[in-house]
C-alpha cells in the first residue's frame, strides 16, 4: 500500500515522450535574425513532457507533503513561526509598492518612503533607541551592520587597539561568526550556573582591547539576562559598546525598551517577531537601531523627512556606507509596519506576555517528562533536555522524528550547543490552549513509548511517505540526482 501511495504522490519521473500540456498554434514564422545565431539552441531542451493535469497534481501533491504554518503547529525554537495575518501579504503586494522600480525617482515613491520613515519611527518607539537603518536583509546581516557601525565609531575616535568582541556561550551562533567576519578576535565566556552571563568572567576579559560585547537577549537558553543594566555599566566603564541581539523581540515587545537597559545598539528580526515567518526561506529584514552617539555611523542612505517630503538621506560623511543594494527588503518592512500599526502599546505587551505564558505552560506541563535544562521561568521559548537514564537509548532526534507522526513539525534540536540533547520549543503567542494541550499530550505519549516500545520511536517516522533517511550516508555520499 505504501508503495502505491508513494508512487501516486511522490514519483518524480512522470514524463512520457510526446505527451503535451498546452499546444500553441505555430503561427507566423519568427524573424530569423531576432537573436544572434550563436545564441540559438541547436537541439531541443530536455523538458519533461506532461499533461497540464499531471503537472498540477505533481506540484500540489509535493506541496501537501510539506509541513507549514498554514497546516501544522510549528514549534521551531528561535524562529518565531507564528501566524502572520494574510491581510499583510495583500497590503505588501499593493501595486504601488510591488511595482515600484528600484531606480524610480524619489518624488515617484513618496508613499513607500513615508511608510519606511514611519516604520523607523515606530521601531525607535518600541526600542527607545535613537536611529534605525532598515537596510540589513536578515538578522545575521543586522549583526554585521551593527559591528561595522561600532568599527566606524572606534575608527572615528582613534581607538584602533579595540580588536576584540566578547561573546558569551549562550549567544546565538551568528554572533561569533559575525564578529569574526568583521575582522575581530572573538573572546568566549562561559555562563554562570543559572544560564546567564557570569559577570566575574566578563570582568576578567573586559579591557581597552574590547570593542563590543554581544549579548543575545533573551539568550539562547530562553532566559532574560537579568543583570543586563549592570553589564552595560561594566562594558561602558571599559570604553566598549554593548550590542544586543534582539532577534527574539517577541518576548520583550511592549514590555521593555532595550534602550533603558543601557545598550548601544541592537538588531530586530522583522521576519520573526513582526509578521513574516523566519523558517519560510523567504526574504528577511534585520533593522539595526542605535543610541544617539552611533547614529552618524549607520549605513547610508537612511530615510529622512525634510519638510513635508521623504528623502533618502545620502549626506552622512561618517556613515559606514551602503550595506545592501537599494533599500532593504521592503515587502517585509511593510508587513512589520502593518503589524505595529495594528497593535498599540497595550496589545503589543499582550503579544509578549502571551508568548512567554505559552512557553512556560509547555515547560511546566512537560517538567516530569522532559525537564527544562535550567529550571527557571523562561521567556518566549523553553529549552528541554533528556533524562538520559530514562530514555532507553532514545535520542532527541528520534523524538523529533516521532513528533512528525503525531502531526507536529519538530522543534529545534541540538541547539543551543551548551545543552546536551536539547529540544527547543517556541510555541509563539498565536497558538491556542487546545493546540498546546495536544502538543503536550503528544510529547507525553512519546515519553510512554520510549519506556514501553522504544524501537517505535527509534524507527520513526512510521507514518510519513518518506522514512528516516540514512543521514550519515546522505552527508558522506550525497547523491543529488534521482
Ligand atoms: C534567528 C536569529 C539570528 C539570525 O537571524 P537570521 O535572519 O537567520 O540571519 C540571530 N540571533 C538570534 C538570537 C536569532 O534567533
Short mmCIF file of C-alpha atoms and ligand atoms in Angstrom, two decimals:
data_model
loop_
_atom_site.label_atom_id
_atom_site.label_comp_id
_atom_site.label_asym_id
_atom_site.label_seq_id
_atom_site.Cartn_x
_atom_site.Cartn_y
_atom_site.Cartn_z
CA UNK A 1 0.00 0.00 0.00
CA UNK A 2 2.78 2.42 0.97
CA UNK A 3 4.42 1.74 -2.38
CA UNK A 4 1.32 2.63 -4.30
CA UNK A 5 0.74 5.74 -2.19
CA UNK A 6 4.30 6.81 -2.71
CA UNK A 7 4.21 6.28 -6.46
CA UNK A 8 0.92 8.09 -6.66
CA UNK A 9 2.01 11.14 -4.71
CA UNK A 10 5.74 11.39 -4.95
CA UNK A 11 7.18 9.81 -8.06
CA UNK A 12 9.28 12.28 -9.96
CA UNK A 13 9.72 10.54 -13.32
CA UNK A 14 6.36 11.25 -14.93
CA UNK A 15 7.48 12.38 -18.34
CA UNK A 16 6.22 10.38 -21.33
CA UNK A 17 7.62 11.15 -24.75
CA UNK A 18 5.14 13.02 -26.91
CA UNK A 19 2.73 13.88 -24.09
CA UNK A 20 1.72 17.51 -24.12
CA UNK A 21 0.09 20.05 -21.85
CA UNK A 22 -0.82 23.01 -23.98
CA UNK A 23 -0.28 23.29 -27.72
CA UNK A 24 0.26 26.68 -29.22
CA UNK A 25 -0.57 27.50 -32.76
CA UNK A 26 2.56 27.63 -34.89
CA UNK A 27 1.58 30.91 -36.45
CA UNK A 28 3.66 33.34 -38.42
CA UNK A 29 7.30 32.43 -38.74
CA UNK A 30 9.55 34.23 -36.28
CA UNK A 31 12.09 36.50 -37.88
CA UNK A 32 15.38 34.61 -38.14
CA UNK A 33 17.60 37.47 -37.02
CA UNK A 34 15.83 38.26 -33.76
CA UNK A 35 18.68 36.69 -31.77
CA UNK A 36 22.31 36.27 -32.79
CA UNK A 37 22.91 32.89 -34.42
CA UNK A 38 25.35 31.71 -31.73
CA UNK A 39 22.69 32.18 -29.04
CA UNK A 40 20.21 29.84 -30.68
CA UNK A 41 19.77 26.27 -29.48
CA UNK A 42 20.93 23.56 -31.80
CA UNK A 43 18.96 20.81 -30.04
CA UNK A 44 15.62 20.91 -28.28
CA UNK A 45 15.77 21.26 -24.47
CA UNK A 46 15.13 18.11 -22.47
CA UNK A 47 11.99 19.19 -20.71
CA UNK A 48 9.55 16.83 -19.02
CA UNK A 49 6.64 16.01 -21.27
CA UNK A 50 3.45 16.00 -19.26
CA UNK A 51 -0.17 17.00 -19.40
CA UNK A 52 -1.25 20.09 -17.53
CA UNK A 53 -3.34 17.98 -15.13
CA UNK A 54 -0.40 15.73 -14.24
CA UNK A 55 1.77 18.76 -13.68
CA UNK A 56 -0.74 20.46 -11.40
CA UNK A 57 -1.22 17.23 -9.41
CA UNK A 58 2.51 16.71 -9.14
CA UNK A 59 3.21 20.09 -7.59
CA UNK A 60 0.08 20.11 -5.46
CA UNK A 61 0.94 16.70 -4.03
CA UNK A 62 4.51 17.71 -3.34
CA UNK A 63 3.32 20.83 -1.53
CA UNK A 64 0.98 18.71 0.60
CA UNK A 65 3.89 16.62 1.85
CA UNK A 66 5.31 19.75 3.36
CA UNK A 67 4.80 20.90 6.89
CA UNK A 68 3.96 24.56 7.00
CA UNK A 69 2.46 27.08 9.34
CA UNK A 70 -0.83 27.06 7.48
CA UNK A 71 -1.23 23.33 8.10
CA UNK A 72 0.64 22.45 11.30
CA UNK A 73 1.81 23.67 14.69
CA UNK A 74 5.42 24.67 14.08
CA UNK A 75 7.25 24.99 17.42
CA UNK A 76 10.66 25.60 15.89
CA UNK A 77 12.69 27.28 18.63
CA UNK A 78 14.47 30.54 17.88
CA UNK A 79 12.39 31.05 14.73
CA UNK A 80 9.07 32.50 15.96
CA UNK A 81 6.96 30.57 13.48
CA UNK A 82 3.74 32.32 14.36
CA UNK A 83 0.69 33.09 12.33
CA UNK A 84 1.10 36.18 10.23
CA UNK A 85 -2.13 37.75 9.00
CA UNK A 86 -2.81 37.25 5.30
CA UNK A 87 -4.02 40.84 5.07
CA UNK A 88 -0.42 42.00 5.43
CA UNK A 89 0.55 39.92 2.41
CA UNK A 90 -2.16 41.63 0.39
CA UNK A 91 -1.09 45.07 1.58
CA UNK A 92 2.60 44.49 0.89
CA UNK A 93 1.63 43.35 -2.60
CA UNK A 94 -0.32 46.51 -3.45
CA UNK A 95 0.65 47.69 -6.86
CA UNK A 96 2.14 50.99 -5.72
CA UNK A 97 4.63 49.08 -3.54
CA UNK A 98 5.20 45.93 -5.54
CA UNK A 99 5.57 47.59 -8.94
CA UNK A 100 7.80 50.44 -7.84
CA UNK A 101 11.01 50.44 -9.85
CA UNK A 102 14.13 50.37 -7.67
CA UNK A 103 15.53 53.32 -9.64
CA UNK A 104 12.29 55.32 -9.53
CA UNK A 105 12.90 58.97 -8.67
CA UNK A 106 12.18 59.71 -5.03
CA UNK A 107 9.31 62.02 -5.98
CA UNK A 108 7.59 58.99 -7.54
CA UNK A 109 7.79 56.73 -4.47
CA UNK A 110 6.84 59.12 -1.69
CA UNK A 111 4.30 56.63 -0.30
CA UNK A 112 6.89 53.88 0.09
CA UNK A 113 9.42 56.28 1.63
CA UNK A 114 6.79 57.63 4.02
CA UNK A 115 5.96 54.11 5.17
CA UNK A 116 9.65 53.29 5.69
CA UNK A 117 10.17 56.52 7.60
CA UNK A 118 7.16 55.79 9.80
CA UNK A 119 8.42 52.24 10.40
CA UNK A 120 11.78 53.63 11.55
CA UNK A 121 9.88 55.91 13.94
CA UNK A 122 7.80 53.01 15.28
CA UNK A 123 10.90 50.88 15.82
CA UNK A 124 12.51 53.78 17.66
CA UNK A 125 9.45 53.95 19.85
CA UNK A 126 9.31 50.24 20.75
CA UNK A 127 13.04 50.01 21.45
CA UNK A 128 13.69 53.50 22.83
CA UNK A 129 16.70 53.85 20.52
CA UNK A 130 17.55 57.00 18.54
CA UNK A 131 18.03 55.92 14.95
CA UNK A 132 17.37 52.92 12.71
CA UNK A 133 18.54 51.58 9.40
CA UNK A 134 16.20 49.25 7.54
CA UNK A 135 18.84 48.08 5.08
CA UNK A 136 20.01 44.75 6.56
CA UNK A 137 18.37 41.78 4.87
CA UNK A 138 18.45 39.33 7.80
CA UNK A 139 19.35 39.01 11.46
CA UNK A 140 22.94 38.00 10.82
CA UNK A 141 23.23 40.83 8.31
CA UNK A 142 21.97 43.18 11.02
CA UNK A 143 24.69 41.93 13.35
CA UNK A 144 27.33 42.60 10.72
CA UNK A 145 25.89 46.08 10.21
CA UNK A 146 25.99 46.70 13.97
CA UNK A 147 29.56 45.54 14.38
CA UNK A 148 30.70 47.57 11.37
CA UNK A 149 28.91 50.57 12.88
CA UNK A 150 30.94 50.03 16.06
CA UNK A 151 34.08 49.75 13.96
CA UNK A 152 33.36 53.07 12.25
CA UNK A 153 32.73 54.61 15.68
CA UNK A 154 36.05 53.45 17.12
CA UNK A 155 37.87 54.49 13.98
CA UNK A 156 36.42 57.99 14.29
CA UNK A 157 37.60 58.07 17.90
CA UNK A 158 41.07 56.82 17.03
CA UNK A 159 40.69 53.70 19.18
CA UNK A 160 42.34 51.30 16.79
CA UNK A 161 43.52 48.95 19.53
CA UNK A 162 39.97 47.69 20.17
CA UNK A 163 40.20 44.41 18.31
CA UNK A 164 38.07 42.01 20.39
CA UNK A 165 34.40 41.14 20.65
CA UNK A 166 33.25 39.29 23.76
CA UNK A 167 30.53 36.69 23.22
CA UNK A 168 29.00 34.50 25.98
CA UNK A 169 28.43 30.81 25.25
CA UNK A 170 24.65 31.37 25.30
CA UNK A 171 24.84 33.75 22.35
CA UNK A 172 23.32 32.81 19.02
CA UNK A 173 25.90 31.15 16.76
CA UNK A 174 25.77 34.03 14.32
CA UNK A 175 27.26 36.40 16.94
CA UNK A 176 30.80 34.95 16.97
CA UNK A 177 30.59 34.30 13.23
CA UNK A 178 29.67 37.94 12.59
CA UNK A 179 32.44 39.28 14.80
CA UNK A 180 34.94 37.10 13.03
CA UNK A 181 33.72 38.24 9.61
CA UNK A 182 34.06 41.85 10.67
CA UNK A 183 37.73 41.19 11.48
CA UNK A 184 37.52 40.93 15.26
CA UNK A 185 39.02 38.36 17.58
CA UNK A 186 36.21 36.53 19.35
CA UNK A 187 36.58 36.08 23.10
CA UNK A 188 34.19 33.49 24.52
CA UNK A 189 32.97 33.45 28.10
CA UNK A 190 31.16 30.66 29.88
CA UNK A 191 27.79 31.28 31.51
CA UNK A 192 27.14 31.11 35.22
CA UNK A 193 25.27 28.16 36.74
CA UNK A 194 21.94 29.96 36.28
CA UNK A 195 22.37 30.17 32.48
CA UNK A 196 23.03 33.92 32.46
CA UNK A 197 26.24 35.89 31.92
CA UNK A 198 28.91 35.25 34.54
CA UNK A 199 29.79 38.83 35.48
CA UNK A 200 33.13 37.86 37.03
CA UNK A 201 34.12 36.03 33.87
CA UNK A 202 33.08 39.07 31.85
CA UNK A 203 35.03 41.49 34.06
CA UNK A 204 38.15 39.36 33.60
CA UNK A 205 38.15 39.66 29.82
CA UNK A 206 36.97 43.29 29.51
CA UNK A 207 39.86 45.60 28.65
CA UNK A 208 40.86 48.50 26.44
CA UNK A 209 41.09 45.91 23.66
CA UNK A 210 37.36 45.22 23.87
CA UNK A 211 35.33 46.81 21.11
CA UNK A 212 31.94 45.22 21.65
CA UNK A 213 30.17 42.81 23.99
CA UNK A 214 27.41 40.96 22.15
CA UNK A 215 24.52 39.72 24.26
CA UNK A 216 21.66 37.69 22.91
CA UNK A 217 18.56 38.76 24.87
CA UNK A 218 16.69 36.61 25.69
CA UNK A 219 19.69 34.31 25.46
CA UNK A 220 19.62 31.01 23.58
CA UNK A 221 18.54 29.03 26.64
CA UNK A 222 15.42 31.19 26.69
CA UNK A 223 16.39 33.28 29.70
CA UNK A 224 16.37 37.01 30.23
CA UNK A 225 19.79 38.46 31.11
CA UNK A 226 18.65 39.79 34.45
CA UNK A 227 21.88 41.73 35.08
CA UNK A 228 21.90 43.49 31.74
CA UNK A 229 21.81 47.01 33.24
CA UNK A 230 24.83 46.24 35.38
CA UNK A 231 26.57 44.56 32.44
CA UNK A 232 26.01 47.70 30.36
CA UNK A 233 27.76 49.76 33.04
CA UNK A 234 30.70 47.33 33.15
CA UNK A 235 31.04 47.42 29.37
CA UNK A 236 30.90 51.21 29.22
CA UNK A 237 33.40 51.54 32.06
CA UNK A 238 35.82 49.63 29.84
CA UNK A 239 35.10 52.06 26.98
CA UNK A 240 33.40 49.35 24.91
CA UNK A 241 29.95 49.16 23.34
CA UNK A 242 27.10 46.79 24.20
CA UNK A 243 25.32 45.08 21.32
CA UNK A 244 22.02 43.35 21.98
CA UNK A 245 20.94 40.61 19.62
CA UNK A 246 17.21 41.28 19.68
CA UNK A 247 16.18 38.74 17.05
CA UNK A 248 13.69 37.29 19.51
CA UNK A 249 11.97 40.51 20.48
CA UNK A 250 8.68 38.64 20.78
CA UNK A 251 9.40 38.14 24.45
CA UNK A 252 10.01 41.82 25.20
CA UNK A 253 7.94 43.93 22.85
CA UNK A 254 5.67 46.34 24.66
CA UNK A 255 7.12 45.24 27.99
CA UNK A 256 10.61 46.74 27.99
CA UNK A 257 12.51 49.19 25.81
CA UNK A 258 16.06 47.89 25.36
CA UNK A 259 17.48 51.45 25.33
CA UNK A 260 16.62 51.59 29.03
CA UNK A 261 18.93 48.60 29.65
CA UNK A 262 21.82 50.85 28.57
CA UNK A 263 22.60 49.07 25.30
CA UNK A 264 24.26 50.96 22.45
CA UNK A 265 22.80 49.04 19.54
CA UNK A 266 20.64 46.12 18.58
CA UNK A 267 19.04 44.41 15.66
CA UNK A 268 15.50 43.14 15.34
CA UNK A 269 14.33 40.32 13.13
CA UNK A 270 11.24 41.64 11.41
CA UNK A 271 10.93 38.14 9.94
CA UNK A 272 10.37 36.61 13.37
CA UNK A 273 8.73 38.97 15.78
CA UNK A 274 6.99 41.26 13.29
CA UNK A 275 4.72 39.41 10.89
CA UNK A 276 6.91 37.46 8.50
CA UNK A 277 7.99 33.90 9.30
CA UNK A 278 11.67 33.10 9.78
CA UNK A 279 11.75 29.49 8.63
CA UNK A 280 9.94 30.19 5.40
CA UNK A 281 13.11 30.65 3.43
CA UNK A 282 11.88 33.93 2.03
CA UNK A 283 13.43 37.36 2.33
CA UNK A 284 14.08 38.73 5.79
CA UNK A 285 14.76 42.07 7.38
CA UNK A 286 17.11 42.80 10.27
CA UNK A 287 16.94 46.54 11.04
CA UNK A 288 19.62 47.93 13.33
CA UNK A 289 18.84 50.54 15.94
CA UNK A 290 21.44 52.60 17.76
CA UNK A 291 21.74 55.11 20.57
CA UNK A 292 22.35 58.75 19.59
CA UNK A 293 26.16 58.63 19.70
CA UNK A 294 26.22 55.99 16.95
CA UNK A 295 23.58 57.38 14.58
CA UNK A 296 26.05 59.17 12.28
CA UNK A 297 27.88 55.88 11.58
CA UNK A 298 24.87 53.88 10.38
CA UNK A 299 24.72 52.82 6.71
CA UNK A 300 23.54 55.40 4.24
CA UNK A 301 21.11 56.31 2.96
CA UNK A 302 18.56 56.41 5.75
CA UNK A 303 15.04 57.63 5.15
CA UNK A 304 14.54 61.16 6.41
CA UNK A 305 11.75 63.69 6.41
CA UNK A 306 12.60 67.11 5.08
CA UNK A 307 9.66 69.50 5.40
CA UNK A 308 6.75 67.50 4.01
CA UNK A 309 8.92 65.32 1.76
CA UNK A 310 10.55 61.98 2.39
CA UNK A 311 14.08 61.55 1.11
CA UNK A 312 16.89 59.04 1.03
CA UNK A 313 19.50 60.86 3.09
CA UNK A 314 22.86 60.45 1.39
CA UNK A 315 24.83 63.17 3.16
CA UNK A 316 26.27 61.22 6.07
CA UNK A 317 30.05 61.73 5.97
CA UNK A 318 30.80 59.28 8.81
CA UNK A 319 28.49 56.54 7.57
CA UNK A 320 29.98 53.09 7.11
CA UNK A 321 28.49 53.15 3.60
CA UNK A 322 25.91 51.01 1.92
CA UNK A 323 25.20 47.53 3.26
CA UNK A 324 22.53 46.39 0.81
CA UNK A 325 21.53 47.14 -2.76
CA UNK A 326 18.66 49.63 -2.91
CA UNK A 327 16.90 49.91 0.43
CA UNK A 328 16.24 46.70 2.34
CA UNK A 329 13.59 44.07 1.75
CA UNK A 330 10.70 46.45 1.62
CA UNK A 331 7.91 43.86 1.40
CA UNK A 332 8.97 42.52 4.83
CA UNK A 333 9.18 46.07 6.18
CA UNK A 334 5.63 46.73 5.01
CA UNK A 335 4.33 43.68 6.88
CA UNK A 336 6.15 44.83 10.04
CA UNK A 337 4.64 48.29 9.65
CA UNK A 338 1.14 46.78 9.37
CA UNK A 339 1.81 44.71 12.48
CA UNK A 340 2.98 47.70 14.52
CA UNK A 341 0.03 49.77 13.36
CA UNK A 342 -2.42 47.03 14.31
CA UNK A 343 -1.11 46.66 17.86
CA UNK A 344 -0.95 49.63 20.18
CA UNK A 345 1.36 49.73 23.19
CA UNK A 346 -1.04 47.76 25.37
CA UNK A 347 -1.84 44.99 22.92
CA UNK A 348 1.81 44.71 21.92
CA UNK A 349 2.52 43.93 25.53
CA UNK A 350 -0.11 41.21 25.36
CA UNK A 351 1.73 39.65 22.40
CA UNK A 352 4.87 39.32 24.52
CA UNK A 353 3.02 38.17 27.62
CA UNK A 354 1.13 35.51 25.70
CA UNK A 355 4.33 34.27 24.00
CA UNK A 356 6.02 33.97 27.40
CA UNK A 357 2.97 32.37 29.01
CA UNK A 358 2.67 29.77 26.25
CA UNK A 359 6.34 28.76 26.52
CA UNK A 360 6.11 28.43 30.28
CA UNK A 361 2.85 26.48 30.02
CA UNK A 362 4.56 23.87 27.86
CA UNK A 363 7.67 23.87 30.05
CA UNK A 364 5.75 23.24 33.27
CA UNK A 365 3.44 20.58 31.82
CA UNK A 366 6.42 18.62 30.48
CA UNK A 367 8.53 19.02 33.60
CA UNK A 368 8.23 15.38 34.76
CA UNK A 369 8.88 14.01 31.28
CA UNK A 370 11.40 16.25 29.56
CA UNK A 371 12.64 18.77 32.14
CA UNK A 372 13.92 22.22 31.24
CA UNK A 373 17.70 22.41 31.24
CA UNK A 374 17.57 25.44 33.54
CA UNK A 375 14.70 25.01 35.95
CA UNK A 376 13.52 28.60 35.92
CA UNK A 377 10.80 30.65 34.26
CA UNK A 378 11.70 31.13 30.61
CA UNK A 379 10.88 33.83 28.10
CA UNK A 380 9.30 33.06 24.69
CA UNK A 381 10.81 29.58 24.37
CA UNK A 382 11.80 26.72 26.63
CA UNK A 383 14.86 24.52 26.25
CA UNK A 384 14.28 20.96 27.44
CA UNK A 385 16.74 18.15 27.84
CA UNK A 386 16.51 14.36 28.19
CA UNK A 387 16.90 12.43 31.42
CA UNK A 388 19.34 10.06 29.85
CA UNK A 389 18.81 7.20 32.32
CA UNK A 390 15.08 7.05 31.47
CA UNK A 391 15.46 7.20 27.71
CA UNK A 392 16.18 3.60 26.73
CA UNK A 393 18.82 4.77 24.29
CA UNK A 394 16.43 7.18 22.57
CA UNK A 395 17.89 10.49 21.49
CA UNK A 396 16.43 13.91 20.82
CA UNK A 397 16.48 13.37 17.06
CA UNK A 398 14.26 10.27 17.48
CA UNK A 399 11.70 12.28 19.42
CA UNK A 400 11.70 14.97 16.75
CA UNK A 401 11.04 12.35 14.03
CA UNK A 402 8.29 10.73 16.10
CA UNK A 403 6.55 14.09 16.52
CA UNK A 404 6.03 14.17 12.75
CA UNK A 405 3.95 11.00 13.08
CA UNK A 406 1.78 12.79 15.63
CA UNK A 407 1.22 15.64 13.17
CA UNK A 408 3.57 18.26 14.58
CA UNK A 409 6.52 19.93 12.99
CA UNK A 410 9.64 19.14 15.04
CA UNK A 411 11.06 21.68 17.47
CA UNK A 412 14.62 22.94 17.09
CA UNK A 413 17.01 20.22 18.31
CA UNK A 414 20.66 20.09 19.39
CA UNK A 415 20.66 23.87 19.77
CA UNK A 416 21.83 25.65 21.86
CA UNK A 417 25.06 23.72 21.88
CA UNK A 418 25.63 24.04 25.61
CA UNK A 419 22.54 21.93 26.33
CA UNK A 420 23.05 18.18 25.78
CA UNK A 421 20.22 16.59 23.75
CA UNK A 422 18.47 19.95 23.54
CA UNK A 423 14.83 20.33 22.50
CA UNK A 424 13.96 23.98 21.98
CA UNK A 425 10.25 24.73 21.83
CA UNK A 426 8.83 28.10 20.84
CA UNK A 427 5.04 27.95 20.81
CA UNK A 428 4.55 31.67 19.96
CA UNK A 429 1.60 33.76 21.06
CA UNK A 430 -0.65 32.71 18.20
CA UNK A 431 -1.24 29.11 19.33
CA UNK A 432 -4.31 28.47 21.46
CA UNK A 433 -4.55 26.36 24.59
CA UNK A 434 -6.16 23.43 22.77
CA UNK A 435 -3.20 23.16 20.41
CA UNK A 436 -0.65 23.42 23.22
CA UNK A 437 -2.51 20.75 25.20
CA UNK A 438 -2.49 18.47 22.19
CA UNK A 439 1.23 19.00 21.68
CA UNK A 440 1.93 18.25 25.35
CA UNK A 441 -0.21 15.13 25.02
CA UNK A 442 1.87 14.00 22.04
CA UNK A 443 5.12 14.60 23.93
CA UNK A 444 3.79 12.58 26.87
CA UNK A 445 2.67 9.79 24.57
CA UNK A 446 6.17 9.68 23.08
CA UNK A 447 7.61 9.51 26.59
CA UNK A 448 5.40 6.47 27.29
CA UNK A 449 6.55 4.89 24.03
CA UNK A 450 10.18 5.44 24.96
CA UNK A 451 9.55 3.33 28.06
CA UNK A 452 7.31 0.64 26.59
CA UNK A 453 8.30 0.38 22.91
CA UNK A 454 11.49 2.35 22.28
CA UNK A 455 12.01 0.71 18.88
CA UNK A 456 8.94 2.54 17.53
CA UNK A 457 10.44 5.88 18.47
CA UNK A 458 13.84 4.81 17.22
CA UNK A 459 12.43 3.92 13.79
CA UNK A 460 10.16 6.95 13.43
CA UNK A 461 8.74 8.42 11.34
CA UNK A 462 6.49 5.47 10.54
CA UNK A 463 3.50 7.25 9.04
CA UNK A 464 5.18 9.58 6.58
CA UNK A 465 5.70 8.93 2.91
CA UNK A 466 9.42 9.29 3.38
CA UNK A 467 11.02 7.12 6.04
CA UNK A 468 14.03 8.09 8.08
CA UNK A 469 16.88 8.82 5.80
CA UNK A 470 20.36 7.50 6.35
CA UNK A 471 21.82 10.79 7.44
CA UNK A 472 25.42 9.59 7.61
CA UNK A 473 25.45 8.30 4.01
CA UNK A 474 23.47 11.32 2.87
CA UNK A 475 26.20 13.56 4.22
CA UNK A 476 29.18 11.44 3.13
CA UNK A 477 27.96 10.36 -0.30
CA UNK A 478 25.46 12.97 -1.36
CA UNK A 479 23.53 11.83 -4.40
CA UNK A 480 21.81 14.91 -5.65
CA UNK A 481 20.26 13.32 -8.73
CA UNK A 482 17.37 10.94 -8.96
C1 LIG B 1 17.42 33.91 14.16
C2 LIG B 1 18.45 34.55 14.96
C3 LIG B 1 19.54 35.22 14.35
C4 LIG B 1 19.82 35.20 12.87
O1 LIG B 1 18.79 35.70 12.08
P1 LIG B 1 18.79 35.38 10.51
O2 LIG B 1 17.73 36.23 9.96
O3 LIG B 1 18.51 33.92 10.40
O4 LIG B 1 20.14 35.73 9.97
C5 LIG B 1 20.44 35.86 15.17
N1 LIG B 1 20.31 35.84 16.50
C6 LIG B 1 19.28 35.20 17.12
C7 LIG B 1 19.18 35.24 18.61
C8 LIG B 1 18.33 34.53 16.37
O5 LIG B 1 17.34 33.88 16.99
#
